[in-house]
mmCIF file of C-alpha atoms in Angstrom:
data_model
loop_
_atom_site.group_PDB
_atom_site.id
_atom_site.type_symbol
_atom_site.label_atom_id
_atom_site.label_comp_id
_atom_site.label_asym_id
_atom_site.label_seq_id
_atom_site.Cartn_x
_atom_site.Cartn_y
_atom_site.Cartn_z
ATOM 1 C CA MET A 542 -32.562 22.030 -15.770
ATOM 2 C CA PRO A 543 -29.712 23.623 -13.467
ATOM 3 C CA ASP A 544 -27.256 24.721 -14.583
ATOM 4 C CA PHE A 545 -24.652 22.311 -12.580
ATOM 5 C CA THR A 546 -26.442 19.212 -15.645
ATOM 6 C CA ARG A 547 -24.359 21.006 -17.551
ATOM 7 C CA TRP A 548 -20.775 21.388 -16.497
ATOM 8 C CA PRO A 549 -18.501 18.735 -17.452
ATOM 9 C CA SER A 550 -18.417 17.318 -14.115
ATOM 10 C CA PHE A 551 -21.883 16.373 -13.779
ATOM 11 C CA PRO A 552 -21.630 12.334 -14.581
ATOM 12 C CA PHE A 553 -25.019 11.989 -16.840
ATOM 13 C CA GLU A 554 -25.785 13.315 -19.946
ATOM 14 C CA GLY A 555 -29.101 12.905 -21.925
ATOM 15 C CA ASP A 556 -33.097 13.517 -21.055
ATOM 16 C CA MET A 557 -33.308 13.689 -17.735
ATOM 17 C CA ARG A 558 -36.486 14.806 -15.155
ATOM 18 C CA VAL A 559 -36.456 16.924 -12.424
ATOM 19 C CA LYS A 560 -38.626 15.019 -9.126
ATOM 20 C CA LYS A 561 -40.443 16.590 -6.991
ATOM 21 C CA LEU A 562 -40.089 17.920 -3.993
ATOM 22 C CA ALA A 563 -41.922 16.241 -1.501
ATOM 23 C CA PRO A 564 -43.791 18.195 1.680
ATOM 24 C CA PRO A 565 -41.953 19.136 4.317
ATOM 25 C CA VAL A 566 -42.425 16.318 7.316
ATOM 26 C CA ASP A 567 -43.518 18.092 10.863
ATOM 27 C CA VAL A 568 -41.224 15.829 12.946
ATOM 28 C CA GLU A 569 -37.695 14.090 11.222
ATOM 29 C CA PRO A 570 -36.843 10.627 12.328
ATOM 30 C CA PRO A 571 -34.874 9.936 13.557
ATOM 31 C CA ARG A 572 -31.277 8.937 12.373
ATOM 32 C CA SER A 573 -29.147 5.789 13.054
ATOM 33 C CA GLY A 574 -27.433 5.846 16.257
ATOM 34 C CA GLU A 575 -29.663 8.320 18.189
ATOM 35 C CA ASP A 576 -29.446 6.351 21.384
ATOM 36 C CA ALA A 577 -26.140 5.722 22.161
ATOM 37 C CA SER A 578 -26.845 1.783 22.718
ATOM 38 C CA GLU A 579 -28.472 1.291 19.287
ATOM 39 C CA CYS A 580 -25.333 3.208 17.698
ATOM 40 C CA VAL A 581 -23.691 0.524 15.245
ATOM 41 C CA SER A 582 -19.638 3.008 15.003
ATOM 42 C CA CYS A 583 -20.254 2.874 18.868
ATOM 43 C CA SER A 584 -20.435 -0.862 19.039
ATOM 44 C CA THR A 585 -17.823 -1.738 16.272
ATOM 45 C CA HIS A 586 -14.242 -3.111 16.992
ATOM 46 C CA ASP A 587 -11.349 -1.600 16.468
ATOM 47 C CA ASP A 588 -10.729 -4.175 14.325
ATOM 48 C CA ALA A 589 -12.410 -2.639 11.679
ATOM 49 C CA TYR A 590 -10.651 0.172 11.302
ATOM 50 C CA ILE A 591 -7.109 0.913 10.220
ATOM 51 C CA TRP A 592 -6.622 3.365 12.872
ATOM 52 C CA VAL A 593 -7.013 3.706 15.972
ATOM 53 C CA SER A 594 -6.164 5.753 18.649
ATOM 54 C CA GLU A 595 -6.740 7.496 22.309
ATOM 55 C CA ARG A 596 -10.387 9.631 20.248
ATOM 56 C CA TRP A 597 -10.160 8.949 16.641
ATOM 57 C CA ARG A 598 -10.561 6.039 14.585
ATOM 58 C CA VAL A 599 -10.144 5.999 10.688
ATOM 59 C CA ARG A 600 -12.732 3.539 8.911
ATOM 60 C CA ALA A 601 -13.127 2.801 5.207
ATOM 61 C CA MET A 602 -15.118 0.680 2.975
ATOM 62 C CA ASP A 603 -15.788 -2.925 3.346
ATOM 63 C CA ARG A 604 -14.238 -3.983 -0.444
ATOM 64 C CA PRO A 605 -12.497 -1.570 -3.204
ATOM 65 C CA THR A 606 -14.530 0.710 -4.918
ATOM 66 C CA GLY A 607 -13.765 3.411 -7.831
ATOM 67 C CA LEU A 608 -11.316 5.876 -5.973
ATOM 68 C CA PRO A 609 -8.011 5.643 -4.882
ATOM 69 C CA MET A 610 -9.337 6.549 -0.830
ATOM 70 C CA VAL A 611 -12.327 6.716 0.614
ATOM 71 C CA LEU A 612 -11.892 7.024 4.582
ATOM 72 C CA ILE A 613 -14.066 7.771 7.493
ATOM 73 C CA LEU A 614 -12.892 9.748 10.984
ATOM 74 C CA GLU A 615 -14.752 9.327 13.516
ATOM 75 C CA CYS A 616 -14.218 10.339 16.980
ATOM 76 C CA ARG A 617 -14.358 7.325 19.717
ATOM 77 C CA SER A 618 -17.623 9.663 22.370
ATOM 78 C CA HIS A 619 -20.895 8.980 20.850
ATOM 79 C CA LEU A 620 -20.883 12.633 19.799
ATOM 80 C CA ASP A 621 -22.064 15.053 16.494
ATOM 81 C CA LEU A 622 -20.075 18.183 15.366
ATOM 82 C CA GLY A 623 -21.568 20.634 17.299
ATOM 83 C CA ASP A 624 -21.340 18.933 20.796
ATOM 84 C CA LEU A 625 -18.422 18.460 20.669
ATOM 85 C CA PRO A 626 -16.360 19.493 23.563
ATOM 86 C CA ASN A 627 -13.027 22.715 23.370
ATOM 87 C CA LEU A 628 -10.866 19.567 23.353
ATOM 88 C CA LEU A 629 -11.970 17.523 20.030
ATOM 89 C CA ALA A 630 -13.419 20.560 18.361
ATOM 90 C CA ALA A 631 -9.440 21.210 18.001
ATOM 91 C CA GLU A 632 -7.809 17.157 17.690
ATOM 92 C CA LEU A 633 -10.584 17.416 14.929
ATOM 93 C CA GLY A 634 -9.105 19.882 13.378
ATOM 94 C CA VAL A 635 -5.469 18.136 13.366
ATOM 95 C CA MET A 636 -6.887 15.249 12.750
ATOM 96 C CA THR A 637 -8.908 16.617 9.074
ATOM 97 C CA VAL A 638 -5.512 18.291 8.120
ATOM 98 C CA ARG A 639 -3.542 14.831 8.950
ATOM 99 C CA LEU A 640 -5.680 12.730 7.323
ATOM 100 C CA GLU A 641 -5.585 14.488 4.451
ATOM 101 C CA ARG A 642 -2.665 14.687 3.433
ATOM 102 C CA ALA A 643 -1.897 10.862 4.558
ATOM 103 C CA ILE A 644 -4.384 10.329 1.430
ATOM 104 C CA ARG A 645 -2.900 13.318 -0.450
ATOM 105 C CA SER A 646 0.459 11.454 -0.461
ATOM 106 C CA LEU A 647 -0.962 8.615 -1.828
ATOM 107 C CA ASP A 648 0.417 7.573 -6.169
ATOM 108 C CA GLY A 649 -2.005 9.018 -8.209
ATOM 109 C CA VAL A 650 -4.295 10.867 -5.723
ATOM 110 C CA ALA A 651 -4.362 14.896 -7.022
ATOM 111 C CA ARG A 652 -7.157 16.333 -4.548
ATOM 112 C CA VAL A 653 -8.629 14.802 -1.188
ATOM 113 C CA HIS A 654 -12.782 16.246 -0.932
ATOM 114 C CA VAL A 655 -13.799 16.705 2.852
ATOM 115 C CA ASN A 656 -17.003 16.162 3.772
ATOM 116 C CA ARG A 657 -19.889 15.922 6.756
ATOM 117 C CA TRP A 658 -23.423 15.779 5.735
ATOM 118 C CA GLY A 659 -24.606 13.675 9.014
ATOM 119 C CA ASP A 660 -27.885 13.421 8.124
ATOM 120 C CA GLY A 661 -27.208 9.283 8.522
ATOM 121 C CA SER A 662 -25.504 8.789 11.526
ATOM 122 C CA ALA A 663 -25.750 10.697 14.462
ATOM 123 C CA HIS A 664 -22.380 9.276 15.456
ATOM 124 C CA LEU A 665 -19.911 12.439 13.844
ATOM 125 C CA HIS A 666 -17.999 10.994 10.787
ATOM 126 C CA MET A 667 -16.734 12.375 8.390
ATOM 127 C CA TRP A 668 -15.499 12.095 4.935
ATOM 128 C CA PHE A 669 -12.916 11.425 2.410
ATOM 129 C CA LEU A 670 -12.349 11.143 -0.856
ATOM 130 C CA ALA A 671 -9.396 11.081 -3.350
ATOM 131 C CA ARG A 672 -9.541 12.264 -6.132
ATOM 132 C CA PRO A 673 -7.721 10.520 -9.392
ATOM 133 C CA TYR A 674 -4.945 12.968 -10.211
ATOM 134 C CA GLY A 675 -5.493 14.118 -14.240
ATOM 135 C CA ARG A 676 -8.710 13.523 -13.472
ATOM 136 C CA LEU A 677 -10.278 17.063 -14.243
ATOM 137 C CA GLN A 678 -14.005 15.664 -14.807
ATOM 138 C CA LEU A 679 -14.141 14.328 -11.380
ATOM 139 C CA ARG A 680 -13.173 18.152 -9.551
ATOM 140 C CA GLY A 681 -15.704 19.387 -7.713
ATOM 141 C CA THR A 682 -18.753 18.170 -6.063
ATOM 142 C CA PHE A 683 -19.849 15.506 -7.879
ATOM 143 C CA LEU A 684 -16.794 13.159 -7.404
ATOM 144 C CA SER A 685 -18.609 11.023 -3.993
ATOM 145 C CA LEU A 686 -21.304 10.201 -7.463
ATOM 146 C CA TRP A 687 -18.340 9.443 -9.991
ATOM 147 C CA ASP A 688 -17.113 7.079 -7.003
ATOM 148 C CA ASP A 689 -20.155 5.061 -7.289
ATOM 149 C CA ILE A 690 -19.679 4.452 -11.287
ATOM 150 C CA LEU A 691 -15.468 4.606 -11.790
ATOM 151 C CA PRO A 692 -14.007 0.944 -12.276
ATOM 152 C CA VAL A 693 -13.597 -0.962 -8.541
ATOM 153 C CA ILE A 694 -9.578 0.355 -8.695
ATOM 154 C CA PRO A 695 -7.708 -2.894 -8.071
ATOM 155 C CA GLU A 696 -8.014 -4.550 -4.808
ATOM 156 C CA ALA A 697 -4.219 -4.976 -4.080
ATOM 157 C CA GLN A 698 -3.646 -1.868 -4.265
ATOM 158 C CA TRP A 699 -6.030 -0.563 -2.093
ATOM 159 C CA ARG A 700 -4.457 -2.539 0.868
ATOM 160 C CA GLU A 701 -1.341 -1.428 0.132
ATOM 161 C CA ASN A 702 -2.836 2.465 0.056
ATOM 162 C CA LEU A 703 -4.789 1.653 3.509
ATOM 163 C CA ALA A 704 -1.646 0.255 4.908
ATOM 164 C CA LEU A 705 0.206 4.158 3.903
ATOM 165 C CA VAL A 706 -2.663 5.978 5.216
ATOM 166 C CA ALA A 707 -2.410 3.606 9.018
ATOM 167 C CA ALA A 708 1.191 3.849 9.147
ATOM 168 C CA TRP A 709 1.281 7.902 8.109
ATOM 169 C CA LEU A 710 -0.986 8.108 10.799
ATOM 170 C CA ALA A 711 0.387 5.878 13.143
ATOM 171 C CA ASP A 712 3.649 8.040 13.297
ATOM 172 C CA PHE A 713 2.012 10.291 15.197
ATOM 173 C CA GLY A 714 0.247 8.219 17.348
ATOM 174 C CA GLY A 715 -2.263 5.297 17.411
ATOM 175 C CA LYS A 716 -2.248 2.268 16.196
ATOM 176 C CA ALA A 717 -2.174 0.923 12.446
ATOM 177 C CA ASN A 718 -4.591 -2.001 11.712
ATOM 178 C CA ALA A 719 -4.150 -1.960 8.686
ATOM 179 C CA GLU A 720 -2.052 -4.089 7.020
ATOM 180 C CA PRO A 721 -0.658 -4.064 2.898
ATOM 181 C CA ALA A 722 -1.557 -7.985 0.344
ATOM 182 C CA HIS A 723 0.737 -10.397 1.076
ATOM 183 C CA ILE A 724 1.864 -11.379 -1.994
ATOM 184 C CA ALA A 725 1.225 -14.377 -3.327
ATOM 185 C CA TRP A 726 4.783 -17.146 -4.315
ATOM 186 C CA GLU A 727 4.835 -20.208 -4.160
ATOM 187 C CA SER A 728 8.580 -21.753 -3.240
ATOM 188 C CA PRO A 729 9.823 -24.652 -5.781
ATOM 189 C CA SER A 730 9.485 -27.833 -4.175
ATOM 190 C CA THR A 731 13.031 -28.925 -4.623
ATOM 191 C CA LEU A 732 16.713 -26.589 -4.654
ATOM 192 C CA THR A 733 19.219 -27.827 -6.529
ATOM 193 C CA VAL A 734 23.028 -27.532 -5.942
ATOM 194 C CA PRO A 735 25.601 -27.327 -8.461
ATOM 195 C CA ILE A 736 27.279 -29.945 -9.448
ATOM 196 C CA PRO A 737 30.886 -28.853 -10.118
ATOM 197 C CA THR A 738 32.373 -30.359 -12.970
ATOM 198 C CA ALA A 739 35.624 -30.077 -12.838
ATOM 199 C CA THR A 740 37.309 -33.681 -13.272
ATOM 200 C CA ALA A 741 34.579 -37.559 -13.021
ATOM 201 C CA ALA A 742 36.064 -38.319 -9.745
ATOM 202 C CA ALA A 743 34.522 -34.967 -8.589
ATOM 203 C CA GLU A 744 31.127 -35.805 -10.007
ATOM 204 C CA LYS A 745 31.113 -38.722 -8.702
ATOM 205 C CA GLU A 746 31.955 -38.156 -5.423
ATOM 206 C CA GLN A 747 28.737 -35.343 -5.373
ATOM 207 C CA ALA A 748 26.120 -38.203 -7.558
ATOM 208 C CA THR A 749 27.347 -40.606 -4.548
ATOM 209 C CA ASP A 750 27.500 -38.304 -1.451
ATOM 210 C CA ASP A 751 24.669 -38.970 1.168
ATOM 211 C CA SER A 752 24.798 -35.404 2.894
ATOM 212 C CA PRO A 753 21.824 -34.129 3.556
ATOM 213 C CA ARG A 754 18.891 -31.750 1.801
ATOM 214 C CA PRO A 755 20.593 -28.182 1.894
ATOM 215 C CA GLN A 756 17.563 -26.187 3.687
ATOM 216 C CA THR A 757 18.825 -22.485 3.575
ATOM 217 C CA LEU A 758 19.750 -20.544 1.040
ATOM 218 C CA GLY A 759 22.977 -19.951 3.687
ATOM 219 C CA ASP A 760 23.532 -24.214 2.790
ATOM 220 C CA VAL A 761 23.378 -23.732 -1.131
ATOM 221 C CA GLN A 762 26.573 -20.808 -0.909
ATOM 222 C CA ALA A 763 28.417 -23.111 2.162
ATOM 223 C CA ALA A 764 28.233 -25.796 -0.566
ATOM 224 C CA SER A 765 29.044 -24.098 -3.734
ATOM 225 C CA ALA A 766 32.147 -22.507 -1.934
ATOM 226 C CA ALA A 767 33.907 -25.547 -1.227
ATOM 227 C CA ALA A 768 33.252 -27.134 -4.528
ATOM 228 C CA GLU A 769 35.284 -24.288 -6.226
ATOM 229 C CA ALA A 770 38.319 -24.507 -3.459
ATOM 230 C CA GLU A 771 38.668 -28.065 -3.996
ATOM 231 C CA VAL A 772 38.539 -27.800 -7.794
ATOM 232 C CA ARG A 773 40.924 -25.215 -7.894
ATOM 233 C CA ALA A 774 43.218 -27.362 -5.817
ATOM 234 C CA THR A 775 42.713 -29.980 -8.323
ATOM 235 C CA GLU A 776 43.955 -27.833 -10.909
ATOM 236 C CA ALA A 777 47.070 -26.280 -8.986
ATOM 237 C CA THR A 778 48.609 -30.148 -8.617
ATOM 238 C CA PRO A 779 51.300 -31.252 -10.354
ATOM 239 C CA GLY A 780 51.273 -33.816 -12.945
ATOM 240 C CA ASN A 781 47.663 -32.799 -13.752
ATOM 241 C CA PRO A 782 47.141 -31.390 -17.547
ATOM 242 C CA ARG A 783 45.250 -28.807 -16.888
ATOM 243 C CA SER A 784 48.093 -26.793 -14.691
ATOM 244 C CA THR A 785 50.462 -25.801 -17.748
ATOM 245 C CA PRO A 786 52.949 -23.765 -18.629
ATOM 246 C CA ALA A 787 50.960 -21.399 -19.652
ATOM 247 C CA GLN A 788 48.562 -20.900 -16.654
ATOM 248 C CA ARG A 789 51.935 -18.409 -15.676
ATOM 249 C CA GLN A 790 51.726 -16.896 -11.802
ATOM 250 C CA PRO A 791 52.105 -13.639 -11.330
ATOM 251 C CA SER A 792 55.083 -13.753 -9.554
ATOM 252 C CA ASP A 793 56.726 -15.747 -13.853
ATOM 253 C CA GLU A 794 55.681 -12.437 -14.994
ATOM 254 C CA LEU A 795 57.170 -10.084 -12.914
ATOM 255 C CA ALA A 796 61.111 -11.996 -13.486
ATOM 256 C CA ALA A 797 60.519 -11.752 -17.521
ATOM 257 C CA GLU A 798 59.514 -8.270 -17.159
ATOM 258 C CA PRO A 799 63.539 -5.865 -18.197
ATOM 259 C CA ALA A 800 65.472 -4.897 -15.646
ATOM 260 C CA ASP A 801 64.556 -1.459 -16.579
ATOM 261 C CA THR A 802 63.373 1.406 -18.105
ATOM 262 C CA GLU A 803 65.162 1.401 -20.795
ATOM 263 C CA SER A 804 66.270 -1.962 -21.717
ATOM 264 C CA ARG A 805 62.129 -2.052 -22.373
ATOM 265 C CA SER A 806 63.182 1.458 -24.376
ATOM 266 C CA ALA A 807 65.637 -0.808 -26.600
#
């Protein structure tokens, strides 16, 4: 067996056999999309991509996988890597660095592997695979194999990562199509407004009030402020048993203070 089967990053263990090498073919079969009219990438709408621009598009898998992020960078033009004109070739370098930085900015990502094989599709596509932080066993050339072996990450986290990468790219231009997962929540069927219990009369008035039910948080706050003001006005009424001499005003306390510091020290 070759030495790499003993590397810590090799995903498999146990007894294995090397397949027999098939004889070479005289003519290689055409790749998918050799004819631009039959190219899947060319016929796919922008909505299927997380980010699009005038000359480049970025797409994700159709579902979460074992790695924090797996993305594919494609050019709009039906070209392979060696067919790129100078402008697109230069932009490919910029886009590669930009997308690598965007993925590496995600929480829990240590490195981003960039791969181009080109044996399956004739339309240029570059793979970007995020290696989880601290997972040293996933380092190296077998990361794409581990992606199919690891437990699938939660879909909400996956969608949030897609939205973050798309937003990062959109800061430099283009359009972000990916959105984070929406929060699943349910509003209460009724909204209860606290009723002040200053007096029995106030409670009765609240109980018989035919005013409309508050619809917003502002309605609740306004109702609470009005009720508190009414309570304070009721307590300040002369003859109210709750208004006692013990509730002195600040002016009364100042009048009771000594006239000067000498009398205070005496």
